């Protein structure tokens, strides 16, 4: 059994009762990137296993007649960024980040969600509308006056890293692409199912095409079935009911492929982690469909490294003579798959990839976009930003989209998905020497 | 000290004694209560925390059931802040007989206990940890009842009416002349000083120890103490009281009380209420039975095992063997004038915390009649002091209040139970000087999963400041060394915490104890402190103190 299998197994266990296991050893507090920089978050031990003892076992909110009782006793749990380090560090296997997330959902349940949080959860909706009006939307997102207005009215910080919308979605481009599988789908040994997620569809189709290039180079056709947002932004914002609808929709499509032996490969580490663990753990959709999809899902770098381990990866990479500071995002660590991108970079001649060895860039999905959390997020990521600035590198790399946007904005250094680097290295082998990737 | 003559001396600072002191004080009598340990340190503080609806007794003891429900209603009115209105369920597991469940509603109705059958699926949704194989479920007005707060509220009402209550005062002698008791000698177990008190009347509200008090007065009163062992789980796996729907037996009730859940109980006859132990067999038996209600129970974490001694009493002969459940849970007021020819002694025995007020009322009626007092009982009418907020306790209140005050962990002394510095200072201001164990009973400090591991040294530091600042503290009066006093207090506290959990610890709780032991032995060097125990600890029961 691999560590990744253990992660999947653990996803099926009871989150709330795992607080039972806390020894109060404080390891979680010592690894928490948020508690380190702000007093507004009292730390994972406090909001997790300690506060859990004051929450109802059913997860329901106490209803007291004639009392202005808050639906939840605690608000400070809202300052948990959800990076998940506490859970990975806990020697007693308390699901601290998951407890926090559930508590936040309980806090929101029954209240009308704050418009900002609702909006940030609707990445597919905002993406779809954004792409339709991409030129004007991109202008608006960069306009300082409008951003100040959005900060005041919506609560999204004026300097928060909002990505640039693509002119056309990945899906519409893919339909017209010559690589698009027509007619009968190849079998699971010759094709993979690609889960692009919202980022690649609406903002970074280049990442999706880089992944497709790399997969096809290694003999895999790519099937892009209908899919919706994985639901993680909704989960992070405590909107479980909406997240379950998305999950059901995705499982309905993906489970069938999984049962037929297809592997589901994604370029967003957070989407793939959601498919692997969060559907069961957070949304409690622990049925055959959810298990089948969890077992079939791979992060793109995990998949490529597995090919390499079995001697099946095409290692004819061209030379990329450059420094490449690399940040491993929080979600990647929750996968329990190590740092496969670094192992893959080591196969590229000339590429000097350096693990920046910093815990969190601060953004944590939508956390760092929020007005009241922006400064915290920037403080969390500052040591990372300093290292990247000091490196003088022209490009950095990171597996997770929101982290890439945060790093790029904070350091003015273009930040790529590892698969884009690999695609460029393959292209270099095909087309001969060229300049460094930028 | 107590000014003026004492109309009635109440012996025993449990719920009944405290309730009696209040009742008598409200009838205009000038009374003193003495308790050999801390208030509520005996059986009242060592029960499962259930405010009975009476449904447990409907089949076997309809009178007790009826009284429970009457008093349940009264306590919800006069002491709402001590009650968490959890509701209770009787559930029929596959191990329970069909006929008991079939007859249950009718039996409840006959004893005036409101009960209704609910769909099992509905209960399972509310209580997901319950056994999915449950076949029937009945809802009753059980609730959780916090004993120490209740006791102190009763004492506060009595004090406000001129009566007094002394903790840590043990009755060591009773002076009797023919059929009349003249005085008692009480020793302050903390200092060893003895006081002689002239008394008009004595009530032994000493529960399982009532026989010992009677013996001091030269009267034979054979109690049949029944030990009930309970297990404390570190977290609530249920938010409602869950009972097995069968003839009450071992390990068939789970009560969510504050942040923990308590599995009760066993029923074993003991000869001496101060001399018993909890066996591993008992613990294993409780867990095995409890698992019929909550299948994951064997994997859940037990913080402590503790036992209370039921003040069971049967006038005609003593029961044989361990069949304490055959003895009525109802109480009895014993007038030793008619029975033994001692005209100013009454004992109140039997009963349970739920019916403490009724027991006090009936006892006070007897005392009043004998003293020629005609004032009626008023304890069911007025809300107890400190309970005026008018709503019941709810689990999240400490966390919510702390969060509303700004949250953060800087002000937390006990992290497990969210005891803040200001809560602690408030308690110490009102109760100083006191032991750390008293602080625990008053604030729940040290009652969580780490069992004092991370708060005992903090509270010791806070107490040290208080001692060093003087103002009527033992150190200021006795000129003792502050450090030695604090060392002793800390050592006593942490050893007591360990005593209740070490014998049953396994899994995580054992790991926890190893870590805490590392803090106190390895870092703080507690083992190198002098082992001397102050003389007052002799005979104290804190080694079997709950929670």
PDB file of N, CA, C and O in Angstrom, chain A residues 357-395:
ATOM      1  N   UNK A 357      11.207  25.052  -0.500  1.00  0.00           N
ATOM      2  CA  UNK A 357      11.052  24.555   0.861  1.00  0.00           C
ATOM      3  C   UNK A 357      10.364  25.571   1.775  1.00  0.00           C
ATOM      4  O   UNK A 357      10.811  25.826   2.882  1.00  0.00           O
ATOM      5  N   UNK A 358       9.268  26.138   1.273  1.00  0.00           N
ATOM      6  CA  UNK A 358       8.462  27.014   2.122  1.00  0.00           C
ATOM      7  C   UNK A 358       7.065  26.420   2.191  1.00  0.00           C
ATOM      8  O   UNK A 358       6.579  25.874   1.212  1.00  0.00           O
ATOM      9  N   UNK A 359       6.422  26.536   3.363  1.00  0.00           N
ATOM     10  CA  UNK A 359       5.182  25.786   3.526  1.00  0.00           C
ATOM     11  C   UNK A 359       4.045  26.276   2.645  1.00  0.00           C
ATOM     12  O   UNK A 359       3.408  25.502   1.951  1.00  0.00           O
ATOM     13  N   UNK A 360       3.775  27.582   2.660  1.00  0.00           N
ATOM     14  CA  UNK A 360       2.535  28.030   2.024  1.00  0.00           C
ATOM     15  C   UNK A 360       2.740  29.415   1.438  1.00  0.00           C
ATOM     16  O   UNK A 360       3.379  30.269   2.058  1.00  0.00           O
ATOM     17  N   UNK A 361       2.178  29.639   0.260  1.00  0.00           N
ATOM     18  CA  UNK A 361       2.287  30.957  -0.366  1.00  0.00           C
ATOM     19  C   UNK A 361       1.263  31.917   0.217  1.00  0.00           C
ATOM     20  O   UNK A 361       1.306  33.108  -0.043  1.00  0.00           O
ATOM     21  N   UNK A 362       0.303  31.388   0.980  1.00  0.00           N
ATOM     22  CA  UNK A 362      -0.666  32.231   1.670  1.00  0.00           C
ATOM     23  C   UNK A 362      -2.039  32.277   1.033  1.00  0.00           C
ATOM     24  O   UNK A 362      -3.036  32.492   1.707  1.00  0.00           O
ATOM     25  N   UNK A 363      -2.127  32.041  -0.270  1.00  0.00           N
ATOM     26  CA  UNK A 363      -3.398  32.287  -0.957  1.00  0.00           C
ATOM     27  C   UNK A 363      -4.466  31.270  -0.560  1.00  0.00           C
ATOM     28  O   UNK A 363      -5.626  31.617  -0.371  1.00  0.00           O
ATOM     29  N   UNK A 364      -4.043  29.986  -0.426  1.00  0.00           N
ATOM     30  CA  UNK A 364      -4.957  28.923   0.006  1.00  0.00           C
ATOM     31  C   UNK A 364      -6.298  28.984  -0.709  1.00  0.00           C
ATOM     32  O   UNK A 364      -7.349  29.087  -0.089  1.00  0.00           O
ATOM     33  N   UNK A 365      -6.255  28.934  -2.017  1.00  0.00           N
ATOM     34  CA  UNK A 365      -7.494  28.940  -2.809  1.00  0.00           C
ATOM     35  C   UNK A 365      -8.060  30.332  -2.915  1.00  0.00           C
ATOM     36  O   UNK A 365      -7.523  31.175  -3.620  1.00  0.00           O
ATOM     37  N   UNK A 366      -9.113  30.616  -2.162  1.00  0.00           N
ATOM     38  CA  UNK A 366      -9.727  31.939  -2.217  1.00  0.00           C
ATOM     39  C   UNK A 366      -9.464  32.750  -0.945  1.00  0.00           C
ATOM     40  O   UNK A 366      -9.883  33.895  -0.844  1.00  0.00           O
ATOM     41  N   UNK A 367      -8.774  32.138   0.019  1.00  0.00           N
ATOM     42  CA  UNK A 367      -8.549  32.784   1.324  1.00  0.00           C
ATOM     43  C   UNK A 367      -7.899  34.158   1.180  1.00  0.00           C
ATOM     44  O   UNK A 367      -8.386  35.161   1.681  1.00  0.00           O
ATOM     45  N   UNK A 368      -6.771  34.179   0.453  1.00  0.00           N
ATOM     46  CA  UNK A 368      -5.986  35.413   0.363  1.00  0.00           C
ATOM     47  C   UNK A 368      -6.600  36.490  -0.508  1.00  0.00           C
ATOM     48  O   UNK A 368      -6.068  37.597  -0.595  1.00  0.00           O
ATOM     49  N   UNK A 369      -7.711  36.170  -1.170  1.00  0.00           N
ATOM     50  CA  UNK A 369      -8.390  37.183  -1.970  1.00  0.00           C
ATOM     51  C   UNK A 369      -9.240  38.085  -1.088  1.00  0.00           C
ATOM     52  O   UNK A 369      -9.588  39.199  -1.472  1.00  0.00           O
ATOM     53  N   UNK A 370      -9.593  37.568   0.075  1.00  0.00           N
ATOM     54  CA  UNK A 370     -10.575  38.252   0.908  1.00  0.00           C
ATOM     55  C   UNK A 370      -9.928  39.434   1.622  1.00  0.00           C
ATOM     56  O   UNK A 370      -8.808  39.331   2.126  1.00  0.00           O
ATOM     57  N   UNK A 371     -10.681  40.499   1.666  1.00  0.00           N
ATOM     58  CA  UNK A 371     -10.161  41.744   2.191  1.00  0.00           C
ATOM     59  C   UNK A 371      -9.511  41.589   3.560  1.00  0.00           C
ATOM     60  O   UNK A 371      -8.392  42.040   3.796  1.00  0.00           O
ATOM     61  N   UNK A 372     -10.223  40.891   4.470  1.00  0.00           N
ATOM     62  CA  UNK A 372      -9.742  40.817   5.844  1.00  0.00           C
ATOM     63  C   UNK A 372      -8.594  39.820   5.989  1.00  0.00           C
ATOM     64  O   UNK A 372      -7.970  39.755   7.041  1.00  0.00           O
ATOM     65  N   UNK A 373      -8.323  39.040   4.942  1.00  0.00           N
ATOM     66  CA  UNK A 373      -7.290  38.019   5.055  1.00  0.00           C
ATOM     67  C   UNK A 373      -6.101  38.272   4.137  1.00  0.00           C
ATOM     68  O   UNK A 373      -5.105  37.549   4.203  1.00  0.00           O
ATOM     69  N   UNK A 374      -6.213  39.288   3.290  1.00  0.00           N
ATOM     70  CA  UNK A 374      -5.168  39.535   2.307  1.00  0.00           C
ATOM     71  C   UNK A 374      -3.806  39.741   2.976  1.00  0.00           C
ATOM     72  O   UNK A 374      -2.806  39.133   2.585  1.00  0.00           O
ATOM     73  N   UNK A 375      -3.760  40.597   3.994  1.00  0.00           N
ATOM     74  CA  UNK A 375      -2.477  40.889   4.642  1.00  0.00           C
ATOM     75  C   UNK A 375      -1.893  39.640   5.292  1.00  0.00           C
ATOM     76  O   UNK A 375      -0.683  39.432   5.287  1.00  0.00           O
ATOM     77  N   UNK A 376      -2.782  38.820   5.863  1.00  0.00           N
ATOM     78  CA  UNK A 376      -2.317  37.572   6.478  1.00  0.00           C
ATOM     79  C   UNK A 376      -1.692  36.688   5.405  1.00  0.00           C
ATOM     80  O   UNK A 376      -0.584  36.161   5.575  1.00  0.00           O
ATOM     81  N   UNK A 377      -2.383  36.569   4.274  1.00  0.00           N
ATOM     82  CA  UNK A 377      -1.897  35.706   3.198  1.00  0.00           C
ATOM     83  C   UNK A 377      -0.542  36.194   2.685  1.00  0.00           C
ATOM     84  O   UNK A 377       0.365  35.392   2.423  1.00  0.00           O
ATOM     85  N   UNK A 378      -0.410  37.502   2.546  1.00  0.00           N
ATOM     86  CA  UNK A 378       0.860  38.043   2.046  1.00  0.00           C
ATOM     87  C   UNK A 378       1.978  37.803   3.069  1.00  0.00           C
ATOM     88  O   UNK A 378       3.112  37.505   2.690  1.00  0.00           O
ATOM     89  N   UNK A 379       1.649  37.920   4.345  1.00  0.00           N
ATOM     90  CA  UNK A 379       2.672  37.683   5.373  1.00  0.00           C
ATOM     91  C   UNK A 379       3.082  36.214   5.396  1.00  0.00           C
ATOM     92  O   UNK A 379       4.259  35.883   5.584  1.00  0.00           O
ATOM     93  N   UNK A 380       2.104  35.317   5.185  1.00  0.00           N
ATOM     94  CA  UNK A 380       2.417  33.888   5.156  1.00  0.00           C
ATOM     95  C   UNK A 380       3.394  33.579   4.021  1.00  0.00           C
ATOM     96  O   UNK A 380       4.347  32.819   4.177  1.00  0.00           O
ATOM     97  N   UNK A 381       3.154  34.207   2.863  1.00  0.00           N
ATOM     98  CA  UNK A 381       3.968  33.877   1.695  1.00  0.00           C
ATOM     99  C   UNK A 381       5.265  34.663   1.594  1.00  0.00           C
ATOM    100  O   UNK A 381       6.123  34.337   0.769  1.00  0.00           O
ATOM    101  N   UNK A 382       5.426  35.695   2.407  1.00  0.00           N
ATOM    102  CA  UNK A 382       6.548  36.616   2.227  1.00  0.00           C
ATOM    103  C   UNK A 382       7.923  35.925   2.173  1.00  0.00           C
ATOM    104  O   UNK A 382       8.722  36.228   1.286  1.00  0.00           O
ATOM    105  N   UNK A 383       8.225  34.989   3.070  1.00  0.00           N
ATOM    106  CA  UNK A 383       9.548  34.346   2.978  1.00  0.00           C
ATOM    107  C   UNK A 383       9.745  33.645   1.628  1.00  0.00           C
ATOM    108  O   UNK A 383      10.857  33.646   1.086  1.00  0.00           O
ATOM    109  N   UNK A 384       8.656  33.096   1.081  1.00  0.00           N
ATOM    110  CA  UNK A 384       8.726  32.441  -0.227  1.00  0.00           C
ATOM    111  C   UNK A 384       8.999  33.475  -1.317  1.00  0.00           C
ATOM    112  O   UNK A 384       9.870  33.282  -2.180  1.00  0.00           O
ATOM    113  N   UNK A 385       8.256  34.575  -1.244  1.00  0.00           N
ATOM    114  CA  UNK A 385       8.430  35.619  -2.258  1.00  0.00           C
ATOM    115  C   UNK A 385       9.869  36.140  -2.236  1.00  0.00           C
ATOM    116  O   UNK A 385      10.476  36.378  -3.278  1.00  0.00           O
ATOM    117  N   UNK A 386      10.411  36.305  -1.056  1.00  0.00           N
ATOM    118  CA  UNK A 386      11.773  36.830  -0.915  1.00  0.00           C
ATOM    119  C   UNK A 386      12.768  35.890  -1.605  1.00  0.00           C
ATOM    120  O   UNK A 386      13.660  36.328  -2.311  1.00  0.00           O
ATOM    121  N   UNK A 387      12.567  34.586  -1.396  1.00  0.00           N
ATOM    122  CA  UNK A 387      13.490  33.620  -2.006  1.00  0.00           C
ATOM    123  C   UNK A 387      13.413  33.694  -3.530  1.00  0.00           C
ATOM    124  O   UNK A 387      14.427  33.597  -4.213  1.00  0.00           O
ATOM    125  N   UNK A 388      12.211  33.841  -4.049  1.00  0.00           N
ATOM    126  CA  UNK A 388      12.060  33.872  -5.509  1.00  0.00           C
ATOM    127  C   UNK A 388      12.675  35.152  -6.074  1.00  0.00           C
ATOM    128  O   UNK A 388      13.417  35.119  -7.057  1.00  0.00           O
ATOM    129  N   UNK A 389      12.399  36.274  -5.398  1.00  0.00           N
ATOM    130  CA  UNK A 389      12.985  37.533  -5.863  1.00  0.00           C
ATOM    131  C   UNK A 389      14.496  37.438  -5.831  1.00  0.00           C
ATOM    132  O   UNK A 389      15.178  37.851  -6.762  1.00  0.00           O
ATOM    133  N   UNK A 390      15.027  36.851  -4.747  1.00  0.00           N
ATOM    134  CA  UNK A 390      16.489  36.782  -4.586  1.00  0.00           C
ATOM    135  C   UNK A 390      17.118  35.848  -5.621  1.00  0.00           C
ATOM    136  O   UNK A 390      18.295  36.002  -5.966  1.00  0.00           O
ATOM    137  N   UNK A 391      16.349  34.881  -6.098  1.00  0.00           N
ATOM    138  CA  UNK A 391      16.916  33.909  -7.034  1.00  0.00           C
ATOM    139  C   UNK A 391      17.239  34.552  -8.379  1.00  0.00           C
ATOM    140  O   UNK A 391      18.086  34.065  -9.119  1.00  0.00           O
ATOM    141  N   UNK A 392      16.540  35.608  -8.700  1.00  0.00           N
ATOM    142  CA  UNK A 392      16.757  36.252  -9.981  1.00  0.00           C
ATOM    143  C   UNK A 392      16.249  35.436 -11.155  1.00  0.00           C
ATOM    144  O   UNK A 392      16.484  35.790 -12.314  1.00  0.00           O
ATOM    145  N   UNK A 393      15.562  34.345 -10.888  1.00  0.00           N
ATOM    146  CA  UNK A 393      15.086  33.487 -11.966  1.00  0.00           C
ATOM    147  C   UNK A 393      14.019  34.207 -12.792  1.00  0.00           C
ATOM    148  O   UNK A 393      13.295  35.061 -12.280  1.00  0.00           O
ATOM    149  N   UNK A 394      13.934  33.844 -14.067  1.00  0.00           N
ATOM    150  CA  UNK A 394      12.954  34.499 -14.935  1.00  0.00           C
ATOM    151  C   UNK A 394      11.594  33.817 -14.842  1.00  0.00           C
ATOM    152  O   UNK A 394      10.567  34.417 -15.153  1.00  0.00           O
ATOM    153  N   UNK A 395      11.599  32.540 -14.434  1.00  0.00           N
ATOM    154  CA  UNK A 395      10.365  31.780 -14.339  1.00  0.00           C
ATOM    155  C   UNK A 395      10.408  30.953 -13.055  1.00  0.00           C
ATOM    156  O   UNK A 395      11.466  30.459 -12.675  1.00  0.00           O
TER     157      UNK A 395
END
